[in-house]
Short mmCIF file of C-alpha atoms in Angstrom, two decimals:
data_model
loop_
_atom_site.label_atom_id
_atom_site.label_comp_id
_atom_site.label_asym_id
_atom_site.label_seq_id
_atom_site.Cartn_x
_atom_site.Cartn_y
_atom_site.Cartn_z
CA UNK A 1470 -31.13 10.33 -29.63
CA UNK A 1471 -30.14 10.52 -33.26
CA UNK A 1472 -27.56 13.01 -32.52
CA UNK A 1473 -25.81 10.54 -30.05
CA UNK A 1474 -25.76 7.69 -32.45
CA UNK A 1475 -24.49 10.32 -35.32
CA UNK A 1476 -21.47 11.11 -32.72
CA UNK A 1477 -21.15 7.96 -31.67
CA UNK A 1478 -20.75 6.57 -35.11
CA UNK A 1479 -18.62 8.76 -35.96
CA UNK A 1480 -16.04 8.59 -32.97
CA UNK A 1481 -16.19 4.82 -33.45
CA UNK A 1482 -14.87 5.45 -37.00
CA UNK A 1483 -12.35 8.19 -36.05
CA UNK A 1484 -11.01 5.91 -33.92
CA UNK A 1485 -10.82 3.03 -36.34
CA UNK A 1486 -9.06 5.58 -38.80
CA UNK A 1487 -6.46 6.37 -35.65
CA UNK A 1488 -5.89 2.73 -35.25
CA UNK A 1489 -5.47 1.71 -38.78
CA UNK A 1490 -3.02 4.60 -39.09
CA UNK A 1491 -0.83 3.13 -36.31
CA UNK A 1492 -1.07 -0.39 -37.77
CA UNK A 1493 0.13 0.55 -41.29
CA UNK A 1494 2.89 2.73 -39.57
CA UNK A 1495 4.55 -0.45 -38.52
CA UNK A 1496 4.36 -1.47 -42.30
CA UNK A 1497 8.59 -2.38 -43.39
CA UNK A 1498 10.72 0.97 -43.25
CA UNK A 1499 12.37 0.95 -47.12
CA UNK A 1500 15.84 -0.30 -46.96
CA UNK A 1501 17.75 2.95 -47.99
CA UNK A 1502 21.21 3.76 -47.16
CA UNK A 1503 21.67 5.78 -44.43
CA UNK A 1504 21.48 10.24 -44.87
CA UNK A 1505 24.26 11.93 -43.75
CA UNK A 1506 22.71 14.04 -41.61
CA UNK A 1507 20.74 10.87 -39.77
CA UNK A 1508 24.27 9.45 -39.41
CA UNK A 1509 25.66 12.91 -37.79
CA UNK A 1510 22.68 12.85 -35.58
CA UNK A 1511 23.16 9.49 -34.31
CA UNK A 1512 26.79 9.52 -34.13
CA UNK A 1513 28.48 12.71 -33.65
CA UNK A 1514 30.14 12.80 -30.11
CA UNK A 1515 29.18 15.71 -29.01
CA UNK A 1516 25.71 15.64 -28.73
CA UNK A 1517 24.18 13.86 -25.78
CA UNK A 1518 20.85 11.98 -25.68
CA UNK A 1519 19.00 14.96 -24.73
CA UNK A 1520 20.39 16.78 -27.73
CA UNK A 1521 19.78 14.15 -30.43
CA UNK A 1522 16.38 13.66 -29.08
CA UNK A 1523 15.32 16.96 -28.99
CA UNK A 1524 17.13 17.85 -32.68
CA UNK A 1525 14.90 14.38 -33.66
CA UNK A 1526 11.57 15.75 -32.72
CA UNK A 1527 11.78 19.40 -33.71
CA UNK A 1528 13.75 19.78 -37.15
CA UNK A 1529 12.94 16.27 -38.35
CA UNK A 1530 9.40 15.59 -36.81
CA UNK A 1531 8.16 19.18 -36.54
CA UNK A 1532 7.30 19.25 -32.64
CA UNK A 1533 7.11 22.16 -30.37
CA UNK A 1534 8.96 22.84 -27.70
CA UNK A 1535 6.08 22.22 -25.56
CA UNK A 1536 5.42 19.17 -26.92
CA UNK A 1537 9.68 17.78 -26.58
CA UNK A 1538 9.05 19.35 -23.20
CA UNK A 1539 6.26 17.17 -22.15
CA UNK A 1540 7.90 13.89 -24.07
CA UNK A 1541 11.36 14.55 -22.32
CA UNK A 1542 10.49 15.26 -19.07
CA UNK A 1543 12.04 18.60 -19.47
CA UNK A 1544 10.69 22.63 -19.19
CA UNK A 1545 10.81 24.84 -22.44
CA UNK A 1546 13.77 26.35 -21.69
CA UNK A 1547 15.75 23.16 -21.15
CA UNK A 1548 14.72 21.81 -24.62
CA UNK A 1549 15.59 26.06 -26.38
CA UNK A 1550 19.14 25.50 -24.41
CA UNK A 1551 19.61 21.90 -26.36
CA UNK A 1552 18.14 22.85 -29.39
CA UNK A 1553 20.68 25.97 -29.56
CA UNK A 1554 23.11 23.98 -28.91
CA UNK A 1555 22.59 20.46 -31.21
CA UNK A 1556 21.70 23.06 -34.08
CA UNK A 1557 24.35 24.89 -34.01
CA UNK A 1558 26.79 22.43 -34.64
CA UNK A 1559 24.44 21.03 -36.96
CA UNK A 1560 24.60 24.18 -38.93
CA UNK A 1561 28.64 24.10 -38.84
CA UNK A 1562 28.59 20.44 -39.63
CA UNK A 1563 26.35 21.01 -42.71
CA UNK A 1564 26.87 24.57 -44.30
CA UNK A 1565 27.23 24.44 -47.57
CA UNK A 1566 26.16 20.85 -48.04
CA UNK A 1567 23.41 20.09 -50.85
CA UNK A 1568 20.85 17.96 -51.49
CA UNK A 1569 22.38 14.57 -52.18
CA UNK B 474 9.81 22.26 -44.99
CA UNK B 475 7.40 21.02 -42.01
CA UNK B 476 7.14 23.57 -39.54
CA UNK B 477 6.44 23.04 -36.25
CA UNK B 478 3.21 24.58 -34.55
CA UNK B 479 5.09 27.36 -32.65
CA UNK B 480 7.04 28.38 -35.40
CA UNK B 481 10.79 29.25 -35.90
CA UNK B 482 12.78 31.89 -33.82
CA UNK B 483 15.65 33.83 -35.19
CA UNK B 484 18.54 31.85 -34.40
CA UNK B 485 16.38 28.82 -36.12
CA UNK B 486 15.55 30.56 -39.47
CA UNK B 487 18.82 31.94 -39.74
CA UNK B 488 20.40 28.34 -39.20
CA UNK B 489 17.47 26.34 -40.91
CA UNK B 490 18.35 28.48 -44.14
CA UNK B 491 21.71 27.24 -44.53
CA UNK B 492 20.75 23.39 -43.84
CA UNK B 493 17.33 23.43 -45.23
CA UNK B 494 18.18 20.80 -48.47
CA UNK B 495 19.59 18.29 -46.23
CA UNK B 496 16.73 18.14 -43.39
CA UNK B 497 13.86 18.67 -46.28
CA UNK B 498 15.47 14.90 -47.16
CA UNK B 499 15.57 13.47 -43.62
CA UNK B 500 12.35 15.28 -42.54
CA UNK B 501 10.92 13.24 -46.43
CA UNK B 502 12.38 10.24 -45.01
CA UNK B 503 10.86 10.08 -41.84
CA UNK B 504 7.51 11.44 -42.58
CA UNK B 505 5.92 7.61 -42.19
CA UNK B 506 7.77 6.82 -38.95
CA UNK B 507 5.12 5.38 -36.10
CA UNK B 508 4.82 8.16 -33.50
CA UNK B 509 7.05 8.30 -30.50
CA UNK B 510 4.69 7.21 -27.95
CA UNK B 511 3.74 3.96 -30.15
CA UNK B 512 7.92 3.50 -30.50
CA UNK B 513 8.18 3.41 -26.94
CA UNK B 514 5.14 1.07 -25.87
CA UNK B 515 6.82 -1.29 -28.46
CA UNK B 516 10.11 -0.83 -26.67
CA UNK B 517 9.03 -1.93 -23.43
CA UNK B 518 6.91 -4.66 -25.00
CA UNK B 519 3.23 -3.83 -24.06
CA UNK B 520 1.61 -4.07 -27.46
CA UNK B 521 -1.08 -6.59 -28.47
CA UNK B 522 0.93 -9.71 -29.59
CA UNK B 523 0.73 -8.92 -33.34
CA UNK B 524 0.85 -5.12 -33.20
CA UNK B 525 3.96 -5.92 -31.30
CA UNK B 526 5.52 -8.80 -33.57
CA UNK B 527 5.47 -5.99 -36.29
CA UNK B 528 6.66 -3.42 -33.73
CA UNK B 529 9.52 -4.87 -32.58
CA UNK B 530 10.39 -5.95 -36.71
CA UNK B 531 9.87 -2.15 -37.29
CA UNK B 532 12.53 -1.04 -34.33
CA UNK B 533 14.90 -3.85 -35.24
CA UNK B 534 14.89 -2.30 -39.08
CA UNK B 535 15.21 0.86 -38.17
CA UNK B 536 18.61 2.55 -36.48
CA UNK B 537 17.12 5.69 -36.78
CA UNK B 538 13.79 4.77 -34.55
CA UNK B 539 15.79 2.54 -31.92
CA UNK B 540 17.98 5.43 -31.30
CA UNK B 541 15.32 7.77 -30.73
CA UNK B 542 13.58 5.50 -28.28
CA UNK B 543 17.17 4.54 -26.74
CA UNK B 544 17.92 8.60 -26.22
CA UNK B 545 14.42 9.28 -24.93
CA UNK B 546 14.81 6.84 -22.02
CA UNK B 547 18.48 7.97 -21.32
CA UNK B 548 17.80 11.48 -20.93
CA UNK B 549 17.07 11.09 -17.03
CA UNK B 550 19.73 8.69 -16.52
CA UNK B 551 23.07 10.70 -16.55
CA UNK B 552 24.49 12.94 -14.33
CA UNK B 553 26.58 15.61 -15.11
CA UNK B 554 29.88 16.69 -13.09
CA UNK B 555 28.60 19.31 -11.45
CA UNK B 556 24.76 17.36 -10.15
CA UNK B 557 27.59 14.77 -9.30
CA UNK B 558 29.28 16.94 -7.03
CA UNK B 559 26.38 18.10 -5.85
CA UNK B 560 25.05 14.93 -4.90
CA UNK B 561 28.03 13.75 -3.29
CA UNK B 562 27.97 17.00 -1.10
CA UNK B 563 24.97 16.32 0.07
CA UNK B 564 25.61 12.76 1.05
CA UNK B 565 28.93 13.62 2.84
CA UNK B 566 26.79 16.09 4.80
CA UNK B 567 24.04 13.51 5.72
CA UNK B 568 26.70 11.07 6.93
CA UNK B 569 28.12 13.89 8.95
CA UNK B 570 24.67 14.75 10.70
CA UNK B 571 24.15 10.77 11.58
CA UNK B 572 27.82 10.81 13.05
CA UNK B 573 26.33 13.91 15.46
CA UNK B 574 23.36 11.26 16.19
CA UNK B 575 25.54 8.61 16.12
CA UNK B 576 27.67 10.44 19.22
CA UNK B 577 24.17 11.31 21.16
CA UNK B 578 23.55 7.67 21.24
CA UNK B 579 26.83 6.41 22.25
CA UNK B 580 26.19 8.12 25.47
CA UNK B 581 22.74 6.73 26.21
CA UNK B 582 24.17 3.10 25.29
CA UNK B 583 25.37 2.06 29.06
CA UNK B 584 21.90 2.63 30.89
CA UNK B 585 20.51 0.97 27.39
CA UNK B 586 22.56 -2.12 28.73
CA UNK B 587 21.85 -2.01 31.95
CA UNK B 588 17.62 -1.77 31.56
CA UNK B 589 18.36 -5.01 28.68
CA UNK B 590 20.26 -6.82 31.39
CA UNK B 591 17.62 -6.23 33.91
CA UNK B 592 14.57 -7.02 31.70
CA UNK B 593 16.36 -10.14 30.98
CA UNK B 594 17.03 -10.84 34.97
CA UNK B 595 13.34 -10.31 35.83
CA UNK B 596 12.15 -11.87 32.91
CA UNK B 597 13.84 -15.48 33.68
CA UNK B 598 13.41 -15.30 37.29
CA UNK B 599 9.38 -14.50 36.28
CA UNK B 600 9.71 -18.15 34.10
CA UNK B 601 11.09 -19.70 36.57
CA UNK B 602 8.44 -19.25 39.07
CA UNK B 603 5.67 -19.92 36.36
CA UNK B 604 7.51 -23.50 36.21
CA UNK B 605 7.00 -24.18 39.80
CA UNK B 606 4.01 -23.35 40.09
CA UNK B 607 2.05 -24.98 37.21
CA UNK B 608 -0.07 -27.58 38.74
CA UNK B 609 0.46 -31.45 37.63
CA UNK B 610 -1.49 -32.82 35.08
CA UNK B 611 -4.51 -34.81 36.22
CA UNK B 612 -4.52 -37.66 34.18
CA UNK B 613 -7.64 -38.74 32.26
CA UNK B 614 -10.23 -41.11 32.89
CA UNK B 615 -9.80 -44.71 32.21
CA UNK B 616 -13.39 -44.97 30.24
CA UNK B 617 -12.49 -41.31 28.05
CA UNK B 618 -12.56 -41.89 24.13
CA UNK B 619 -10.26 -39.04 22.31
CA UNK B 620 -11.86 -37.93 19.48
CA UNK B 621 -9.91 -36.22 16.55
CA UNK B 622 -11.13 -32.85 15.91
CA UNK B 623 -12.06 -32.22 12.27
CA UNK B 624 -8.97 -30.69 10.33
CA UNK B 625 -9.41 -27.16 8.12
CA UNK B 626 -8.38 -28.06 4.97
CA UNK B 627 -7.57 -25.41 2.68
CA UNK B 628 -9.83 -24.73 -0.33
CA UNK B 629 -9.34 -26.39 -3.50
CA UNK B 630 -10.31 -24.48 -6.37
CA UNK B 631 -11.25 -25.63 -10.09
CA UNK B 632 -10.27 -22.56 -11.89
CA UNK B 633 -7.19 -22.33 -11.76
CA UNK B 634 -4.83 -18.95 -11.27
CA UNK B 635 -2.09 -17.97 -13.40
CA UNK B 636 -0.35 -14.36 -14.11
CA UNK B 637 -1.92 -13.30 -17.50
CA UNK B 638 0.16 -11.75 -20.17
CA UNK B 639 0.81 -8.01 -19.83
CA UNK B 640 -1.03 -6.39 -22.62
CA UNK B 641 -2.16 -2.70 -23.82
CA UNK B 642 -5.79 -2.22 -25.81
CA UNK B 643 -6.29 -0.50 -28.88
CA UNK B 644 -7.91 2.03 -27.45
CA UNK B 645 -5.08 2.95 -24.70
CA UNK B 646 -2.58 2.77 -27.58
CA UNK B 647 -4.80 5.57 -28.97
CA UNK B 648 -5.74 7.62 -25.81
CA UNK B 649 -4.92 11.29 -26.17
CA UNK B 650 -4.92 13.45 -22.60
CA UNK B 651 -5.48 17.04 -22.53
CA UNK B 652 -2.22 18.00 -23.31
CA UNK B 653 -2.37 15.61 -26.25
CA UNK B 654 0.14 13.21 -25.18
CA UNK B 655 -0.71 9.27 -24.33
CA UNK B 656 0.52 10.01 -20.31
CA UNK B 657 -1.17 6.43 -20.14
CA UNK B 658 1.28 3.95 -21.20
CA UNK B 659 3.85 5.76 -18.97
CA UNK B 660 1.82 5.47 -15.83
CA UNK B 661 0.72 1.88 -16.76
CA UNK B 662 4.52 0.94 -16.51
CA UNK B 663 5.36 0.81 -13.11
CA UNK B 664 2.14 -1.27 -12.28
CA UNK B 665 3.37 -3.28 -15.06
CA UNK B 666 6.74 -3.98 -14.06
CA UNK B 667 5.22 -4.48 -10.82
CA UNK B 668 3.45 -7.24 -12.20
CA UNK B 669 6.27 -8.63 -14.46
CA UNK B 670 8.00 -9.17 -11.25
CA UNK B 671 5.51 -10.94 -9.74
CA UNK B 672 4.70 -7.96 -7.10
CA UNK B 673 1.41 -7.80 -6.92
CA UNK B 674 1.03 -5.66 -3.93
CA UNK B 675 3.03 -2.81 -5.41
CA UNK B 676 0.95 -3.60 -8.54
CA UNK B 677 -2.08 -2.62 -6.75
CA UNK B 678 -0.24 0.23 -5.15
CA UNK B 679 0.58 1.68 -8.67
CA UNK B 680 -2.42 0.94 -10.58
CA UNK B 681 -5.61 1.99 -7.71
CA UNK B 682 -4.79 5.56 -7.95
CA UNK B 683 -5.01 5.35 -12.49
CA UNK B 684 -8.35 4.14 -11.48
CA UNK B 685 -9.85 7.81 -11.15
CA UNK B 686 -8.06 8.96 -14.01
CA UNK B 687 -8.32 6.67 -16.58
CA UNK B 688 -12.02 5.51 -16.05
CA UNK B 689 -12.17 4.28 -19.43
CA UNK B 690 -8.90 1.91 -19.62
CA UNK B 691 -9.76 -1.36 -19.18
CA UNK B 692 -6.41 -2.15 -18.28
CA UNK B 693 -6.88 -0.69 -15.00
CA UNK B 694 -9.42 -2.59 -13.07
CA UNK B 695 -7.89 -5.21 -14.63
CA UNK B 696 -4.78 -6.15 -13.60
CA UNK B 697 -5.83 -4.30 -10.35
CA UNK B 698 -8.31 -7.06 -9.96
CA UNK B 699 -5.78 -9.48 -11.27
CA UNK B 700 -3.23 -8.45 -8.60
CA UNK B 701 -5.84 -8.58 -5.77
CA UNK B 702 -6.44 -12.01 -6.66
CA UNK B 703 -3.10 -12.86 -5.94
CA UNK B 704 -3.30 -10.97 -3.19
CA UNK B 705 -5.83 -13.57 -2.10
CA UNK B 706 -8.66 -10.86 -1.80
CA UNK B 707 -11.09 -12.23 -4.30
CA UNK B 708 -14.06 -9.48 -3.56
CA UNK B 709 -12.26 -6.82 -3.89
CA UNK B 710 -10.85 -8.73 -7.52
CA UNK B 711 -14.45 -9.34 -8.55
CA UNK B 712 -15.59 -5.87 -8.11
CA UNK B 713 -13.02 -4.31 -10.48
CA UNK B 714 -12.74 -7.69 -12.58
CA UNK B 715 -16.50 -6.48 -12.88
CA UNK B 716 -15.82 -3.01 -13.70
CA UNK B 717 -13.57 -4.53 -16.36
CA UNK B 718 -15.86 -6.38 -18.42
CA UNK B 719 -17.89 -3.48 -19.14
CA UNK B 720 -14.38 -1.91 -20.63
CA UNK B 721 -12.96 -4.73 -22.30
CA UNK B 722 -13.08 -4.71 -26.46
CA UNK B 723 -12.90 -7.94 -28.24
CA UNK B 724 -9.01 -8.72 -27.60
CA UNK B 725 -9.48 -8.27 -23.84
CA UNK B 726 -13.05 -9.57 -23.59
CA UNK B 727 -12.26 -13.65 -23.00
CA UNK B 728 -9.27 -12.86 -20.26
CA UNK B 729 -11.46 -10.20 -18.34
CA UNK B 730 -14.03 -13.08 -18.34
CA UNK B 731 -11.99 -16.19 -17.00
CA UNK B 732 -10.41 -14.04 -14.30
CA UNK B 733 -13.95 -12.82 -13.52
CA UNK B 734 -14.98 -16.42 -12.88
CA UNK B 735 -11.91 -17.25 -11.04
CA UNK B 736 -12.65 -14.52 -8.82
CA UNK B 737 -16.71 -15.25 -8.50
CA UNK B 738 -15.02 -19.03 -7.64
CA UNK B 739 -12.85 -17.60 -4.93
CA UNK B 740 -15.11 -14.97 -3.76
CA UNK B 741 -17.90 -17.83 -3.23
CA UNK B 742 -19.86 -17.89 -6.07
CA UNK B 743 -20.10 -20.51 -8.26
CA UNK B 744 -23.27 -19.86 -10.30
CA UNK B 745 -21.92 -16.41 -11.54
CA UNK B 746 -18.43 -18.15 -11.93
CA UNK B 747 -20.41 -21.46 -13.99
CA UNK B 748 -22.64 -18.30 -15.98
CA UNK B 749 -19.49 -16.38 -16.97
CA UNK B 750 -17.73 -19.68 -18.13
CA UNK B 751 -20.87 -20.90 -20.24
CA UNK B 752 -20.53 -17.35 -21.70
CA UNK B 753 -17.11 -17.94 -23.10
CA UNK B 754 -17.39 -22.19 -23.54
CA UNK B 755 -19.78 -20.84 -26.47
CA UNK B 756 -17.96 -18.30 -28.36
CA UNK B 757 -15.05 -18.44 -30.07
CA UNK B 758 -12.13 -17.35 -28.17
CA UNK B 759 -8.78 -18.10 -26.53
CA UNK B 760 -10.54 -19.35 -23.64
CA UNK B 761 -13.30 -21.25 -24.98
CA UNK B 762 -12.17 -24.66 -24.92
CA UNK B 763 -10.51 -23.94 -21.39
CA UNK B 764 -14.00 -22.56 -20.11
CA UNK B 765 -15.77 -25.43 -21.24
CA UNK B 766 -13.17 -28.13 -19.95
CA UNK B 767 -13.72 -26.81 -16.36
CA UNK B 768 -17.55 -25.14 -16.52
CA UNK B 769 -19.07 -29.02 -15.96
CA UNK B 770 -16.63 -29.45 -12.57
CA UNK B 771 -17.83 -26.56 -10.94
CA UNK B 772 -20.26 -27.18 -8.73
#
């Protein structure tokens, strides 16, 4: 009996953690100018909705393919085909370019 | 440099090497963003009323979090030339099999006339005859008294019904399946939309079958119960209104109970409806002075 009210305690506060995470992730985004390389992403003409998002999730929010499979709708080798592709003219766009 | 779970291939590292400085300062930038899932509940506006006030502030601030959620919805939307092509082959070919159909019929359409005109023949000469036949009317007695038979009047309920507002839990906001992803918001959706639309019968179509695999959302039962109250099936609304209140945290808690008592109402009984409404008349909630404005006029 102890042991369930340990675990249960402690999922309850896991999940308080979880939530109060997602709260403060809504806190106001600092007003900075915009990166280059967000402003490529979002802009260039190229690159499709399927590209930017899966360039988004892998190089900037560090998912796997698996994961930008399962978020897109897609199968892995749909999201290695975009990836390829977004990144390398990412790479073109950017070679050379330093930190700012 | 975060690095993702499965790693880098070769055509990554050798690319990532040349633009590493500039993504190190978007990948710094973005390391606070909400996660997707969260982005795109707040999108289609299912977030508790002040998670979502911030929400929608966050995605209005943000270019670079609107177009993410913007280019995640679109990515099943277009078509490319070639699916077009494709698509319009297949159509052309489906029109040409219901012209081969269309053909087959043509030639069964003049004994198709003659059976209607013949049905219509026997059926008017059949009416005919009824109308000479039917005996006259005897007429009544001169002592009879007519007496109105009583009238069914449709019920008249105290509690009133209205559609609640679509909402998501803490909890669901939180969920985590197997595969680690929240597939819960997106099959909520169509049973929300449903809803929004004021279809309550593909509501219940969408949202029975999350029943089974979501037994711990309480958004489930309900605005399944919900919808079958609409639906004018009240037991069925009390038994997963029911279900419900056994699910529901603090935020849901008050609006599981009132539609629990509408339903008890509707489903014929009034003590468990007058019992759930004393429950909430006494606590402080969103429904409290509601609950306790009706709980004396329900007998």
């Amino acid at each position: 009996l102890l042991t369930v009210v340990r675990n249960r305690a402690r999922d309850l506060w896991r999940r308080q953690v979880v939530e109060q995470r997602y709260v403060d992730s809504f806190a106001p985004p600092p007003e900075a100018e915009p990166l280059p390389m967000e402003t490529w992403i979002l802009e260039h003409a190229a690159l499709k909705p399927v590209h930017r998002t899966c360039l988004m999730l892998r190089y900037v929010y560090g998912m796997t393919r698996s994961e930008i499979a399962s978020k897109c709708g897609l199968n892995e080798t749909q999201v290695k085909g975009h990836l390829q592709y977004g990144l390398s003219l990412l790479r073109k766009a950017f070679e050379g370019v330093e930190r700012t | 440099m975060k690095k993702p779970a499965d790693g880098w291939d070769a055509d990554e590292r050798a690319a990532l090497d040349v633009i590493e400085p500039a993504l190190d300062e978007l990948q710094a930038r973005h390391a606070g963003d909400p996660p997707i899932e969260l982005l795109r509940a707040a999108h289609a506006e299912v977030l508790p009323d002040d998670f979502q006030r911030d929400a929608r502030q966050w995605l209005e601030a943000s270019d670079w979090n609107r177009a993410l959620v913007t280019n995640v919805e679109a990515i099943d939307a277009p078509l490319t030339a070639g699916e077009q092509a494709g698509l319009l082959r297949r159509i052309r070919k489906g029109q040409a099999d219901e012209q081969i159909v269309g053909r087959r019929l043509w030639v069964w359409q003049p004994a198709f006339a003659i059976a209607a005109v013949l049905v219509i023949v026997m059926a008017g000469t059949w009416l005919i005859w009824q109308a000479q036949t039917v005996p006259e009317v005897s007429k009544p007695p001169a002592n009879q008294v007519a007496v109105a038979s009583p009238t069914v009047a449709s019920p008249v309920y105290v509690l009133s019904l209205d559609k609640p507002e679509i909402r998501i839990s803490a909890s669901s906001l939180t969920f985590r399946g197997d595969r680690g992803d929240n597939g819960l918001l997106a099959d909520l959706k169509p049973g929300f939309d449903a809803l929004r639309a004021g279809d309550y019968q593909a509501a219940e179509t969408a949202l029975s079958p999350l029943a089974g695999k979501y037994p711990s959302a309480v958004e489930v039962p309900f605005y399944l119960g919900v919808s079958q109250l609409f639906l004018n099936r009240p037991k069925d609304a009390l038994t997963n209104l029911t279900r419900a209140e056994a699910l529901a945290d603090s935020s849901f808690g008050p609006d599981v109970s009132w539609y629990a008592a509408v339903a008890s109402e509707r489903a014929g009984q009034p003590d468990a409806a007058r019992a759930r409404l004393a429950v909430l008349c006494k606590q402080p909630n969103v429904r409290a002075a509601e609950a306790c404005a009706v709980e004396q006029k329900l007998k």
